[in-house]
Every structure is written in C-alpha cells, then in structure tokens.
CSV table of C-alpha atoms in Angstrom, one decimal:
chain,number,residue,atom,x,y,z
A,1,MET,CA,-152.5,107.7,-87.7
A,2,SER,CA,-156.1,106.3,-87.8
A,3,ASN,CA,-158.9,107.6,-89.7
A,4,SER,CA,-160.4,109.8,-86.8
A,5,LYS,CA,-159.9,113.4,-86.6
A,6,ILE,CA,-156.9,114.8,-84.4
A,7,GLN,CA,-156.6,118.6,-84.0
A,8,GLY,CA,-154.7,120.8,-81.7
A,9,ASN,CA,-151.8,123.5,-81.6
A,10,ILE,CA,-148.2,122.8,-81.8
A,11,GLN,CA,-145.0,124.9,-81.3
A,12,LEU,CA,-142.1,123.8,-83.4
A,13,SER,CA,-138.5,125.0,-83.9
A,14,THR,CA,-139.6,128.2,-86.0
A,15,LEU,CA,-143.3,128.7,-85.8
A,16,SER,CA,-146.4,127.8,-84.1
A,17,GLY,CA,-149.6,126.8,-85.5
A,18,ALA,CA,-152.6,124.3,-85.5
A,19,TYR,CA,-153.4,121.1,-87.2
A,20,HIS,CA,-156.5,119.4,-88.3
A,21,LEU,CA,-155.5,115.8,-89.3
A,22,TYR,CA,-158.5,114.0,-90.5
A,23,SER,CA,-157.1,110.8,-92.2
A,24,ASP,CA,-154.2,108.8,-92.9
A,25,SER,CA,-150.5,110.1,-93.1
A,26,SER,CA,-150.5,109.7,-97.2
A,27,GLU,CA,-153.5,112.0,-97.9
A,28,ASP,CA,-153.1,115.6,-99.5
A,29,LEU,CA,-151.6,117.8,-97.1
A,30,VAL,CA,-153.2,121.6,-97.2
A,31,LEU,CA,-151.3,124.3,-95.9
A,32,MET,CA,-153.5,127.3,-95.0
A,33,LEU,CA,-151.7,130.8,-94.2
A,34,HIS,CA,-153.6,133.8,-93.0
A,35,GLY,CA,-153.0,137.2,-93.9
A,36,LYS,CA,-151.5,140.5,-92.5
A,37,ALA,CA,-152.6,140.6,-88.8
A,38,GLY,CA,-154.3,137.4,-88.7
A,39,ASN,CA,-153.8,134.4,-86.8
A,40,ARG,CA,-153.9,130.4,-87.0
A,41,GLN,CA,-157.9,130.5,-86.6
A,42,VAL,CA,-159.0,132.5,-89.6
A,43,MET,CA,-158.3,130.2,-92.4
A,44,SER,CA,-160.3,127.3,-90.8
A,45,VAL,CA,-163.4,128.7,-93.0
A,46,PHE,CA,-161.9,127.5,-96.1
A,47,GLU,CA,-161.6,123.9,-95.1
A,48,LYS,CA,-165.1,122.7,-96.1
A,49,SER,CA,-164.0,123.3,-99.6
A,50,PHE,CA,-161.6,120.7,-99.7
A,51,PRO,CA,-162.2,117.0,-99.7
A,52,PRO,CA,-163.0,115.5,-96.4
A,53,GLU,CA,-159.8,113.2,-96.2
A,54,ALA,CA,-157.4,116.1,-96.5
A,55,ASN,CA,-155.1,116.9,-93.8
A,56,PHE,CA,-154.7,120.6,-92.6
A,57,ILE,CA,-152.0,122.7,-91.2
A,58,TYR,CA,-152.6,126.4,-89.9
A,59,PRO,CA,-149.0,128.0,-89.3
A,60,GLU,CA,-149.0,131.2,-87.4
A,61,ALA,CA,-146.8,134.1,-88.2
A,62,ASP,CA,-144.3,135.1,-85.7
A,63,ILE,CA,-144.2,139.0,-85.9
A,64,ALA,CA,-146.9,140.8,-83.7
A,65,ASP,CA,-148.5,143.3,-85.7
A,66,PRO,CA,-149.1,146.9,-84.3
A,67,ILE,CA,-152.9,146.8,-85.1
A,68,GLY,CA,-153.4,143.2,-83.6
A,69,GLY,CA,-152.7,139.6,-84.7
A,70,PHE,CA,-149.5,138.3,-86.5
A,71,SER,CA,-148.1,139.2,-89.8
A,72,TRP,CA,-145.6,137.5,-91.9
A,73,TRP,CA,-143.6,140.7,-92.4
A,74,LEU,CA,-144.1,144.3,-91.5
A,75,GLU,CA,-142.5,146.0,-94.4
A,76,GLN,CA,-142.4,144.6,-97.7
A,77,ASN,CA,-138.9,144.2,-99.2
A,78,SER,CA,-136.8,141.0,-100.3
A,79,GLU,CA,-135.2,140.3,-97.1
A,80,ASN,CA,-138.2,140.0,-95.0
A,81,TYR,CA,-140.3,137.9,-97.4
A,82,GLN,CA,-137.4,135.5,-98.2
A,83,LEU,CA,-137.0,135.2,-94.4
A,84,ALA,CA,-140.7,134.4,-93.7
A,85,ALA,CA,-140.8,131.9,-96.5
A,86,SER,CA,-137.7,130.2,-94.9
A,87,LYS,CA,-139.4,130.0,-91.7
A,88,LEU,CA,-142.5,128.5,-93.3
A,89,GLN,CA,-140.5,125.9,-95.3
A,90,LYS,CA,-138.9,124.6,-92.1
A,91,PHE,CA,-142.3,124.6,-90.2
A,92,ILE,CA,-143.5,122.5,-93.0
A,93,ASP,CA,-140.7,120.0,-92.7
A,94,ASP,CA,-140.8,119.9,-88.8
A,95,ILE,CA,-144.7,118.9,-89.0
A,96,ILE,CA,-144.1,116.6,-91.6
A,97,LEU,CA,-141.5,115.0,-89.4
A,98,GLU,CA,-143.5,115.3,-86.2
A,99,PHE,CA,-146.6,113.3,-87.3
A,100,ARG,CA,-144.9,111.1,-89.7
A,101,LEU,CA,-146.6,112.6,-92.8
A,102,LYS,CA,-146.2,111.3,-96.2
A,103,PRO,CA,-148.5,113.5,-98.3
A,104,ARG,CA,-148.7,112.7,-102.0
A,105,ARG,CA,-149.3,116.1,-102.5
A,106,ILE,CA,-149.0,119.7,-100.5
A,107,ILE,CA,-151.8,122.2,-101.6
A,108,ALA,CA,-151.2,125.6,-100.4
A,109,CYS,CA,-154.0,128.3,-99.9
A,110,GLY,CA,-153.1,131.8,-98.6
A,111,PHE,CA,-155.2,135.1,-98.0
A,112,SER,CA,-153.4,138.4,-98.8
A,113,GLN,CA,-150.0,138.4,-97.3
A,114,GLY,CA,-150.2,134.9,-96.7
A,115,GLY,CA,-150.8,134.0,-100.4
A,116,ALA,CA,-148.0,136.5,-101.4
A,117,CYS,CA,-145.6,134.5,-98.9
A,118,LEU,CA,-146.7,131.3,-100.5
A,119,SER,CA,-146.1,132.5,-104.2
A,120,TRP,CA,-142.5,133.2,-103.2
A,121,LEU,CA,-141.9,129.8,-101.5
A,122,SER,CA,-143.4,128.2,-104.4
A,123,GLN,CA,-140.9,129.5,-106.5
A,124,ALA,CA,-138.1,129.2,-104.0
A,125,ASN,CA,-138.8,125.5,-103.7
A,126,GLU,CA,-140.1,124.6,-107.2
A,127,GLY,CA,-142.3,121.5,-107.0
A,128,LEU,CA,-143.2,121.7,-103.3
A,129,PHE,CA,-146.8,122.8,-104.1
A,130,SER,CA,-148.7,120.7,-106.7
A,131,HIS,CA,-151.6,123.6,-106.3
A,132,LEU,CA,-151.7,127.2,-105.1
A,133,ILE,CA,-154.6,129.3,-104.2
A,134,MET,CA,-154.1,132.9,-103.8
A,135,ILE,CA,-157.2,135.0,-102.4
A,136,CYS,CA,-157.1,138.8,-102.3
A,137,SER,CA,-153.6,138.5,-102.5
A,138,PHE,CA,-150.3,139.6,-104.8
A,139,TYR,CA,-147.5,137.6,-106.4
A,140,LEU,CA,-143.8,137.9,-105.5
A,141,GLU,CA,-142.0,137.2,-108.6
A,142,TYR,CA,-138.8,135.2,-108.4
A,143,PRO,CA,-135.9,136.4,-110.5
A,144,GLU,CA,-135.6,133.4,-112.5
A,145,PRO,CA,-138.4,131.7,-114.5
A,146,LEU,CA,-139.2,127.9,-113.3
A,147,LYS,CA,-139.5,125.0,-115.4
A,148,SER,CA,-142.9,124.1,-113.9
A,149,TYR,CA,-145.4,126.0,-111.5
A,150,PRO,CA,-148.4,124.9,-109.2
A,151,ASN,CA,-151.7,124.7,-110.9
A,152,THR,CA,-153.0,128.1,-109.4
A,153,PHE,CA,-156.4,129.4,-108.3
A,154,ILE,CA,-156.4,133.3,-108.0
A,155,TYR,CA,-159.6,135.0,-106.1
A,156,HIS,CA,-160.1,138.8,-106.0
A,157,GLY,CA,-162.4,141.2,-105.0
A,158,LEU,CA,-163.0,144.2,-107.7
A,159,ALA,CA,-163.9,146.5,-104.8
A,160,ASP,CA,-160.8,145.6,-102.8
A,161,GLN,CA,-159.1,148.7,-101.5
A,162,VAL,CA,-156.3,146.7,-99.6
A,163,VAL,CA,-154.8,145.1,-102.5
A,164,ALA,CA,-156.0,146.3,-105.8
A,165,VAL,CA,-157.4,144.0,-108.5
A,166,ALA,CA,-154.6,145.3,-110.5
A,167,GLU,CA,-152.2,142.7,-108.8
A,168,ALA,CA,-154.3,139.7,-109.6
A,169,ASN,CA,-154.1,140.9,-113.1
A,170,LYS,CA,-150.6,141.1,-113.0
A,171,ALA,CA,-150.2,137.8,-111.5
A,172,VAL,CA,-152.4,136.0,-114.0
A,173,SER,CA,-150.6,137.7,-116.8
A,174,LEU,CA,-147.1,136.7,-115.5
A,175,LEU,CA,-148.3,133.0,-114.9
A,176,ILE,CA,-149.7,132.8,-118.5
A,177,SER,CA,-146.6,134.2,-119.9
A,178,ARG,CA,-144.6,131.4,-118.2
A,179,GLN,CA,-147.1,128.8,-119.4
A,180,ALA,CA,-148.6,128.1,-115.8
A,181,THR,CA,-152.1,126.8,-115.7
A,182,VAL,CA,-154.0,129.5,-114.0
A,183,THR,CA,-157.8,130.1,-113.0
A,184,PHE,CA,-158.8,133.7,-112.0
A,185,VAL,CA,-162.1,134.4,-110.5
A,186,ALA,CA,-163.4,137.9,-109.6
A,187,ASP,CA,-166.3,139.3,-107.8
A,188,THR,CA,-167.9,142.7,-106.7
A,189,GLN,CA,-166.3,142.3,-103.3
A,190,ALA,CA,-163.7,143.9,-101.1
A,191,HIS,CA,-160.8,142.5,-99.3
A,192,LYS,CA,-162.8,139.0,-98.5
A,193,ILE,CA,-164.0,136.2,-100.6
A,194,SER,CA,-167.7,136.3,-101.8
A,195,SER,CA,-170.0,133.5,-101.9
A,196,LYS,CA,-169.6,133.1,-105.5
A,197,GLY,CA,-165.7,132.9,-104.8
A,198,MET,CA,-166.1,130.0,-102.3
A,199,LYS,CA,-168.5,128.2,-104.7
A,200,ALA,CA,-165.8,128.8,-107.7
A,201,LEU,CA,-163.0,127.4,-105.3
A,202,LYS,CA,-165.0,124.3,-104.3
A,203,ASP,CA,-165.8,123.6,-107.8
A,204,TRP,CA,-162.2,124.1,-109.1
A,205,LEU,CA,-160.9,122.0,-106.1
A,206,SER,CA,-163.3,119.3,-106.9
A,207,ARG,CA,-162.2,119.3,-110.9
A,208,GLU,CA,-158.4,119.6,-109.9
A,209,ILE,CA,-157.6,117.6,-107.0
C-alpha cells in the first residue's frame, strides 16, 4: 500500500462499511463504531483527532432501526450484543485480510451503543485493542475479569438524557477496580461530544499513542 490516501466502501461476509487508508499497512488501525440509528459516515468527525498516518475503518451495523439508520441491536440482551460483537470481529478479520494490513495496534472508538459493543468485544477478545475510546456510552461487563484491559478514554455529557452519566461513572469504577488505565472527561453537554471533549480526546491521543 502506498502512502497515498485510499478510501471507499466495502461489503464483506458479515458487514459492510467504509475505509480510509492513509498510509502503509503496518500503521495503527482505528476502528470507528457508530451508535444506535447511525451509519458508516457519522464517525468521520473524530478522524482529525488521530495521527494523520493512521488507517481507519468504519463498519456499519446490519440492523435497520425503525427510527432510521442502523443499529447493532434493537433490544439489549446478552445474545444480541454478543452476536453484534461476533459480526464485528469477523469484519475486522476480513478487512485486515482484504487489504493485507499488519497493524501494530488496533484502536477502537465507539459512540453510544457502538462504544458498548466495543466494550464487550474488548473483553471477549482480550488484547485485541490497545486503546478503547467510549463516547456517551455504557460498559457491558464480561462475566470474568481479564488479566489486562485496553487503555481507556471515556467521555460523557452531564446533561445526557439518552445514556445517563451514571453509566460512565459505573464504567470508570469498574475499570479502576480491575487495575485498568482509564481517563474520564465530562462536560455540560447532552448526548454528543463537546469541543472540550474533542480537545481532551486529541490531547489524550497525542500522549498515549
């Protein structure tokens, strides 16, 4: 793969999505996961926070949501989010093979339901992600504690009425109790990230990766 930018859409065995591949195959691979009723395009706003040499993939959920867009599951139960995580794992494996990627690290960033899906996958496949970013999200706790957890960044809006900030506090407490490295940022925002949150994320990324 050359250093020129390659981008497009792709349909693989389990999911479809978009890719923005900026550099060689050994650079960090960033997985961007939209939330409930989202699509493959909505997470691109976060791309500018990452180092310019990173490669990006944008999976799209395969369940049409009644309110529009696509969701990883419609009802929250363990079978649904485990299935979503399984499909996502297969998509990651397939796209790495498709583009012959050899990423030194995989960094996962998810909004709301997407972040929750990533929280489960990060535990179901320990060591898959070096870093986990959860924005306005909630943590799905795995039955057994892990030996190690991704370095985690959590942002939440104090005025969020879709996912209460109590979910973020619970996630932080859980991760700290399991000796994980976690950074928590909150702001007076609703169910979206503020400019303060974006700056905090960019600063965290510049330090951690």
